[in-house]
């Protein structure tokens, strides 16, 4: 159920298989493995050891990662979008009466996200929340609040690597089962940012839509060719 891309094990099943796979863990960190995140991990020991650790599952979230799996001729079944996994977990939590906690984004976005989630999932237990603008080295009050809320899932929307570092630093301290960095997902749930139209998602063009809407993202796309080049080289000289 995994494809080895560089030194990473990337989940190669579909979304449903992922949801049942994470059931088997006492604690699991779901990492949205787009080329930028995986490329960052190659240059940072702490991130790398977390991404390759036993309590982490990397999902192929990004057309660049799907392409990498094709280059090495071990294609993943499908691109798995982090935001869709987040929503599946939310549905499960609503159904089973489990709590979620949200950390990240600006205060008004976070409030909007919570409002929208409450109206879409009326029985969802949102055990607590905190915006994403605080000192990572001075956040004991947030950790205590999460402990008190005792959520099943913790979603952290602060972009990478900040969200990954928050999870790495606190995974052992917290009682949650699912930890997941979800980037700009609160912005999408709040309605501030739209996801690309379905046809663009289908053709792997979500990145193009995001760059058109937020042109400053263009710089971040440079990690895609860098990552793919590393995949090609690694595969050639392995
Ligand atoms: N963000 C945050 N704290 C910070 C920096 C960013 O909470 O110190 C939030 C920001 O408000 C936005 C999200 O992180 O909601 C941005 O995530 P990004 O778009 O970088 O993630 P991507 O979807 O590209 O992985």
PDB file of C-alpha atoms in Angstrom, residues 13-212:
ATOM      1  CA  UNK A  13      -4.085   3.300  -1.876  1.00  0.00           C
ATOM      2  CA  UNK A  14      -7.248   5.325  -2.238  1.00  0.00           C
ATOM      3  CA  UNK A  15      -8.931   7.629   0.280  1.00  0.00           C
ATOM      4  CA  UNK A  16     -11.205   4.929   1.710  1.00  0.00           C
ATOM      5  CA  UNK A  17      -8.209   2.618   2.231  1.00  0.00           C
ATOM      6  CA  UNK A  18      -6.381   5.464   3.981  1.00  0.00           C
ATOM      7  CA  UNK A  19      -9.248   6.036   6.411  1.00  0.00           C
ATOM      8  CA  UNK A  20      -9.272   2.372   7.394  1.00  0.00           C
ATOM      9  CA  UNK A  21      -5.430   2.253   7.500  1.00  0.00           C
ATOM     10  CA  UNK A  22      -5.230   5.032  10.101  1.00  0.00           C
ATOM     11  CA  UNK A  23      -7.695   3.139  12.312  1.00  0.00           C
ATOM     12  CA  UNK A  24      -4.922   0.701  13.197  1.00  0.00           C
ATOM     13  CA  UNK A  25      -2.820   3.349  14.944  1.00  0.00           C
ATOM     14  CA  UNK A  26      -2.850   4.589  18.494  1.00  0.00           C
ATOM     15  CA  UNK A  27      -1.514   7.927  17.205  1.00  0.00           C
ATOM     16  CA  UNK A  28      -0.929   8.954  13.640  1.00  0.00           C
ATOM     17  CA  UNK A  29       0.363  12.055  11.888  1.00  0.00           C
ATOM     18  CA  UNK A  30      -1.099  12.456   8.398  1.00  0.00           C
ATOM     19  CA  UNK A  31       1.270  14.497   6.234  1.00  0.00           C
ATOM     20  CA  UNK A  32       0.016  16.031   2.992  1.00  0.00           C
ATOM     21  CA  UNK A  33       3.023  15.116   0.881  1.00  0.00           C
ATOM     22  CA  UNK A  34       3.161  17.674  -1.879  1.00  0.00           C
ATOM     23  CA  UNK A  35       6.558  18.280  -3.516  1.00  0.00           C
ATOM     24  CA  UNK A  36       7.176  21.420  -1.436  1.00  0.00           C
ATOM     25  CA  UNK A  37       6.656  19.628   1.874  1.00  0.00           C
ATOM     26  CA  UNK A  38       8.684  16.567   0.836  1.00  0.00           C
ATOM     27  CA  UNK A  39      11.446  18.780  -0.557  1.00  0.00           C
ATOM     28  CA  UNK A  40      11.560  20.746   2.738  1.00  0.00           C
ATOM     29  CA  UNK A  41      11.886  17.444   4.572  1.00  0.00           C
ATOM     30  CA  UNK A  42      14.992  16.500   2.596  1.00  0.00           C
ATOM     31  CA  UNK A  43      16.757  19.586   3.915  1.00  0.00           C
ATOM     32  CA  UNK A  44      15.747  19.378   7.549  1.00  0.00           C
ATOM     33  CA  UNK A  45      16.716  16.521   9.852  1.00  0.00           C
ATOM     34  CA  UNK A  46      13.838  16.983  12.277  1.00  0.00           C
ATOM     35  CA  UNK A  47      11.205  17.076   9.543  1.00  0.00           C
ATOM     36  CA  UNK A  48      12.826  14.154   7.744  1.00  0.00           C
ATOM     37  CA  UNK A  49      12.885  11.931  10.803  1.00  0.00           C
ATOM     38  CA  UNK A  50       9.242  12.765  11.504  1.00  0.00           C
ATOM     39  CA  UNK A  51       8.120  12.196   7.895  1.00  0.00           C
ATOM     40  CA  UNK A  52       9.883   8.836   7.819  1.00  0.00           C
ATOM     41  CA  UNK A  53       8.830   7.833  11.335  1.00  0.00           C
ATOM     42  CA  UNK A  54       6.532   4.954  12.240  1.00  0.00           C
ATOM     43  CA  UNK A  55       3.681   7.181  13.365  1.00  0.00           C
ATOM     44  CA  UNK A  56       3.480   9.116  10.103  1.00  0.00           C
ATOM     45  CA  UNK A  57       1.613   8.413   6.905  1.00  0.00           C
ATOM     46  CA  UNK A  58       2.426  10.557   3.868  1.00  0.00           C
ATOM     47  CA  UNK A  59      -0.393  11.011   1.397  1.00  0.00           C
ATOM     48  CA  UNK A  60       0.224  11.962  -2.243  1.00  0.00           C
ATOM     49  CA  UNK A  61      -1.349  15.408  -2.094  1.00  0.00           C
ATOM     50  CA  UNK A  62      -0.126  17.151  -5.202  1.00  0.00           C
ATOM     51  CA  UNK A  63       0.153  16.329  -8.844  1.00  0.00           C
ATOM     52  CA  UNK A  64       3.979  16.542  -8.532  1.00  0.00           C
ATOM     53  CA  UNK A  65       3.991  13.643  -6.073  1.00  0.00           C
ATOM     54  CA  UNK A  66       1.674  11.612  -8.310  1.00  0.00           C
ATOM     55  CA  UNK A  67       3.999  12.340 -11.239  1.00  0.00           C
ATOM     56  CA  UNK A  68       7.013  11.247  -9.168  1.00  0.00           C
ATOM     57  CA  UNK A  69       5.313   7.894  -8.497  1.00  0.00           C
ATOM     58  CA  UNK A  70       4.774   7.479 -12.246  1.00  0.00           C
ATOM     59  CA  UNK A  71       8.410   8.358 -13.008  1.00  0.00           C
ATOM     60  CA  UNK A  72       9.594   5.535 -10.768  1.00  0.00           C
ATOM     61  CA  UNK A  73       6.965   3.248 -12.307  1.00  0.00           C
ATOM     62  CA  UNK A  74       5.156   2.575  -9.043  1.00  0.00           C
ATOM     63  CA  UNK A  75       2.134   4.800  -9.527  1.00  0.00           C
ATOM     64  CA  UNK A  76      -0.093   5.642  -6.593  1.00  0.00           C
ATOM     65  CA  UNK A  77      -3.788   4.864  -7.158  1.00  0.00           C
ATOM     66  CA  UNK A  78      -4.865   8.479  -6.893  1.00  0.00           C
ATOM     67  CA  UNK A  79      -3.990  11.929  -5.648  1.00  0.00           C
ATOM     68  CA  UNK A  80      -5.375  12.228  -2.125  1.00  0.00           C
ATOM     69  CA  UNK A  81      -6.222  15.804  -1.193  1.00  0.00           C
ATOM     70  CA  UNK A  82      -5.564  16.614   2.463  1.00  0.00           C
ATOM     71  CA  UNK A  83      -8.714  18.728   2.675  1.00  0.00           C
ATOM     72  CA  UNK A  84     -10.830  15.749   1.570  1.00  0.00           C
ATOM     73  CA  UNK A  85      -9.200  13.499   4.172  1.00  0.00           C
ATOM     74  CA  UNK A  86      -9.876  16.166   6.790  1.00  0.00           C
ATOM     75  CA  UNK A  87     -13.540  16.218   5.775  1.00  0.00           C
ATOM     76  CA  UNK A  88     -13.812  12.407   5.889  1.00  0.00           C
ATOM     77  CA  UNK A  89     -12.393  12.426   9.422  1.00  0.00           C
ATOM     78  CA  UNK A  90     -14.824  15.184  10.393  1.00  0.00           C
ATOM     79  CA  UNK A  91     -17.774  13.132   9.059  1.00  0.00           C
ATOM     80  CA  UNK A  92     -16.556  10.124  11.021  1.00  0.00           C
ATOM     81  CA  UNK A  93     -16.196  12.222  14.188  1.00  0.00           C
ATOM     82  CA  UNK A  94     -19.699  13.632  13.789  1.00  0.00           C
ATOM     83  CA  UNK A  95     -21.135  10.144  13.275  1.00  0.00           C
ATOM     84  CA  UNK A  96     -19.245   8.618  16.201  1.00  0.00           C
ATOM     85  CA  UNK A  97     -19.527  11.550  18.600  1.00  0.00           C
ATOM     86  CA  UNK A  98     -15.766  12.217  18.645  1.00  0.00           C
ATOM     87  CA  UNK A  99     -14.259  15.672  19.080  1.00  0.00           C
ATOM     88  CA  UNK A 100     -11.996  17.742  16.861  1.00  0.00           C
ATOM     89  CA  UNK A 101      -9.723  20.692  17.703  1.00  0.00           C
ATOM     90  CA  UNK A 102      -8.622  23.346  15.222  1.00  0.00           C
ATOM     91  CA  UNK A 103      -5.340  25.267  15.417  1.00  0.00           C
ATOM     92  CA  UNK A 104      -4.378  27.750  12.732  1.00  0.00           C
ATOM     93  CA  UNK A 105      -5.315  30.595  10.399  1.00  0.00           C
ATOM     94  CA  UNK A 106      -6.291  34.150  11.296  1.00  0.00           C
ATOM     95  CA  UNK A 107      -8.916  34.641  13.983  1.00  0.00           C
ATOM     96  CA  UNK A 108     -11.730  35.706  11.635  1.00  0.00           C
ATOM     97  CA  UNK A 109     -10.988  32.863   9.210  1.00  0.00           C
ATOM     98  CA  UNK A 110     -10.980  30.384  12.073  1.00  0.00           C
ATOM     99  CA  UNK A 111     -14.339  31.703  13.303  1.00  0.00           C
ATOM    100  CA  UNK A 112     -15.781  31.515   9.775  1.00  0.00           C
ATOM    101  CA  UNK A 113     -14.454  27.973   9.381  1.00  0.00           C
ATOM    102  CA  UNK A 114     -16.061  26.883  12.672  1.00  0.00           C
ATOM    103  CA  UNK A 115     -19.383  28.499  11.712  1.00  0.00           C
ATOM    104  CA  UNK A 116     -19.424  26.734   8.342  1.00  0.00           C
ATOM    105  CA  UNK A 117     -18.441  23.389   9.877  1.00  0.00           C
ATOM    106  CA  UNK A 118     -21.175  23.722  12.508  1.00  0.00           C
ATOM    107  CA  UNK A 119     -23.827  24.430   9.916  1.00  0.00           C
ATOM    108  CA  UNK A 120     -22.673  21.580   7.641  1.00  0.00           C
ATOM    109  CA  UNK A 121     -22.141  19.083  10.493  1.00  0.00           C
ATOM    110  CA  UNK A 122     -24.589  20.154  13.229  1.00  0.00           C
ATOM    111  CA  UNK A 123     -23.740  17.323  15.622  1.00  0.00           C
ATOM    112  CA  UNK A 124     -19.957  17.811  15.301  1.00  0.00           C
ATOM    113  CA  UNK A 125     -18.168  18.320  18.613  1.00  0.00           C
ATOM    114  CA  UNK A 126     -15.604  21.094  18.114  1.00  0.00           C
ATOM    115  CA  UNK A 127     -13.702  20.685  21.357  1.00  0.00           C
ATOM    116  CA  UNK A 128     -11.776  23.940  20.928  1.00  0.00           C
ATOM    117  CA  UNK A 129      -9.729  26.122  18.634  1.00  0.00           C
ATOM    118  CA  UNK A 130      -6.881  28.615  18.502  1.00  0.00           C
ATOM    119  CA  UNK A 131      -5.675  30.896  15.712  1.00  0.00           C
ATOM    120  CA  UNK A 132      -2.291  30.163  14.127  1.00  0.00           C
ATOM    121  CA  UNK A 133      -0.442  33.277  15.243  1.00  0.00           C
ATOM    122  CA  UNK A 134       1.506  32.482  18.398  1.00  0.00           C
ATOM    123  CA  UNK A 135       5.047  31.655  19.480  1.00  0.00           C
ATOM    124  CA  UNK A 136       5.728  27.958  18.873  1.00  0.00           C
ATOM    125  CA  UNK A 137       8.088  28.023  21.863  1.00  0.00           C
ATOM    126  CA  UNK A 138       5.521  29.560  24.169  1.00  0.00           C
ATOM    127  CA  UNK A 139       2.229  27.789  23.608  1.00  0.00           C
ATOM    128  CA  UNK A 140       1.675  25.718  26.761  1.00  0.00           C
ATOM    129  CA  UNK A 141      -1.727  27.370  27.222  1.00  0.00           C
ATOM    130  CA  UNK A 142      -2.832  25.992  23.837  1.00  0.00           C
ATOM    131  CA  UNK A 143      -1.517  22.521  24.670  1.00  0.00           C
ATOM    132  CA  UNK A 144      -3.386  22.570  27.993  1.00  0.00           C
ATOM    133  CA  UNK A 145      -6.593  23.637  26.245  1.00  0.00           C
ATOM    134  CA  UNK A 146      -6.274  20.794  23.706  1.00  0.00           C
ATOM    135  CA  UNK A 147      -5.671  18.307  26.549  1.00  0.00           C
ATOM    136  CA  UNK A 148      -8.774  19.569  28.289  1.00  0.00           C
ATOM    137  CA  UNK A 149     -10.883  19.244  25.119  1.00  0.00           C
ATOM    138  CA  UNK A 150      -9.541  15.686  24.629  1.00  0.00           C
ATOM    139  CA  UNK A 151     -10.275  15.625  20.882  1.00  0.00           C
ATOM    140  CA  UNK A 152      -9.933  12.587  18.631  1.00  0.00           C
ATOM    141  CA  UNK A 153      -8.438  14.677  15.815  1.00  0.00           C
ATOM    142  CA  UNK A 154      -6.234  17.764  15.827  1.00  0.00           C
ATOM    143  CA  UNK A 155      -6.134  19.764  12.592  1.00  0.00           C
ATOM    144  CA  UNK A 156      -3.309  22.287  12.277  1.00  0.00           C
ATOM    145  CA  UNK A 157      -3.578  24.879   9.503  1.00  0.00           C
ATOM    146  CA  UNK A 158      -0.427  27.002   9.635  1.00  0.00           C
ATOM    147  CA  UNK A 159       1.393  26.055   6.419  1.00  0.00           C
ATOM    148  CA  UNK A 160       4.541  23.941   6.255  1.00  0.00           C
ATOM    149  CA  UNK A 161       6.925  23.637   8.081  1.00  0.00           C
ATOM    150  CA  UNK A 162       5.273  25.575  10.947  1.00  0.00           C
ATOM    151  CA  UNK A 163       2.328  23.173  11.252  1.00  0.00           C
ATOM    152  CA  UNK A 164       4.646  20.145  11.100  1.00  0.00           C
ATOM    153  CA  UNK A 165       6.867  21.544  13.850  1.00  0.00           C
ATOM    154  CA  UNK A 166       3.835  22.185  16.077  1.00  0.00           C
ATOM    155  CA  UNK A 167       2.742  18.566  15.618  1.00  0.00           C
ATOM    156  CA  UNK A 168       6.262  17.141  16.075  1.00  0.00           C
ATOM    157  CA  UNK A 169       6.793  19.149  19.286  1.00  0.00           C
ATOM    158  CA  UNK A 170       3.482  18.183  20.827  1.00  0.00           C
ATOM    159  CA  UNK A 171       2.390  14.784  19.529  1.00  0.00           C
ATOM    160  CA  UNK A 172       3.671  12.974  22.627  1.00  0.00           C
ATOM    161  CA  UNK A 173       2.069  15.436  25.019  1.00  0.00           C
ATOM    162  CA  UNK A 174      -1.412  15.263  23.533  1.00  0.00           C
ATOM    163  CA  UNK A 175      -4.100  12.580  23.843  1.00  0.00           C
ATOM    164  CA  UNK A 176      -5.382  12.919  20.236  1.00  0.00           C
ATOM    165  CA  UNK A 177      -5.354   9.949  17.865  1.00  0.00           C
ATOM    166  CA  UNK A 178      -5.156  11.812  14.569  1.00  0.00           C
ATOM    167  CA  UNK A 179      -2.789  14.741  13.943  1.00  0.00           C
ATOM    168  CA  UNK A 180      -2.933  16.447  10.605  1.00  0.00           C
ATOM    169  CA  UNK A 181      -1.356  19.538   9.065  1.00  0.00           C
ATOM    170  CA  UNK A 182      -3.952  20.953   6.682  1.00  0.00           C
ATOM    171  CA  UNK A 183      -2.333  24.105   5.217  1.00  0.00           C
ATOM    172  CA  UNK A 184      -4.892  26.517   3.821  1.00  0.00           C
ATOM    173  CA  UNK A 185      -7.920  24.261   4.479  1.00  0.00           C
ATOM    174  CA  UNK A 186      -9.519  26.533   7.103  1.00  0.00           C
ATOM    175  CA  UNK A 187      -9.465  29.325   4.500  1.00  0.00           C
ATOM    176  CA  UNK A 188     -11.372  27.032   2.142  1.00  0.00           C
ATOM    177  CA  UNK A 189     -13.906  25.852   4.763  1.00  0.00           C
ATOM    178  CA  UNK A 190     -14.491  29.465   5.840  1.00  0.00           C
ATOM    179  CA  UNK A 191     -15.413  30.353   2.262  1.00  0.00           C
ATOM    180  CA  UNK A 192     -12.624  32.927   1.938  1.00  0.00           C
ATOM    181  CA  UNK A 193     -10.800  30.817  -0.651  1.00  0.00           C
ATOM    182  CA  UNK A 194     -12.425  28.479  -3.165  1.00  0.00           C
ATOM    183  CA  UNK A 195     -11.041  25.153  -4.269  1.00  0.00           C
ATOM    184  CA  UNK A 196     -10.428  24.834  -8.004  1.00  0.00           C
ATOM    185  CA  UNK A 197     -13.379  23.739 -10.161  1.00  0.00           C
ATOM    186  CA  UNK A 198     -13.777  19.954 -10.375  1.00  0.00           C
ATOM    187  CA  UNK A 199     -12.512  19.717 -13.950  1.00  0.00           C
ATOM    188  CA  UNK A 200      -9.241  21.413 -12.945  1.00  0.00           C
ATOM    189  CA  UNK A 201      -8.862  19.065  -9.959  1.00  0.00           C
ATOM    190  CA  UNK A 202      -9.536  16.108 -12.282  1.00  0.00           C
ATOM    191  CA  UNK A 203      -6.830  17.192 -14.732  1.00  0.00           C
ATOM    192  CA  UNK A 204      -4.294  17.861 -11.966  1.00  0.00           C
ATOM    193  CA  UNK A 205      -4.444  21.623 -12.430  1.00  0.00           C
ATOM    194  CA  UNK A 206      -5.361  22.701  -8.895  1.00  0.00           C
ATOM    195  CA  UNK A 207      -1.903  24.301  -8.543  1.00  0.00           C
ATOM    196  CA  UNK A 208      -2.602  26.489 -11.594  1.00  0.00           C
ATOM    197  CA  UNK A 209      -5.894  27.682 -10.126  1.00  0.00           C
ATOM    198  CA  UNK A 210      -4.226  28.557  -6.826  1.00  0.00           C
ATOM    199  CA  UNK A 211      -1.422  30.459  -8.568  1.00  0.00           C
ATOM    200  CA  UNK A 212      -3.961  32.454 -10.608  1.00  0.00           C
TER     201      UNK A 212
END
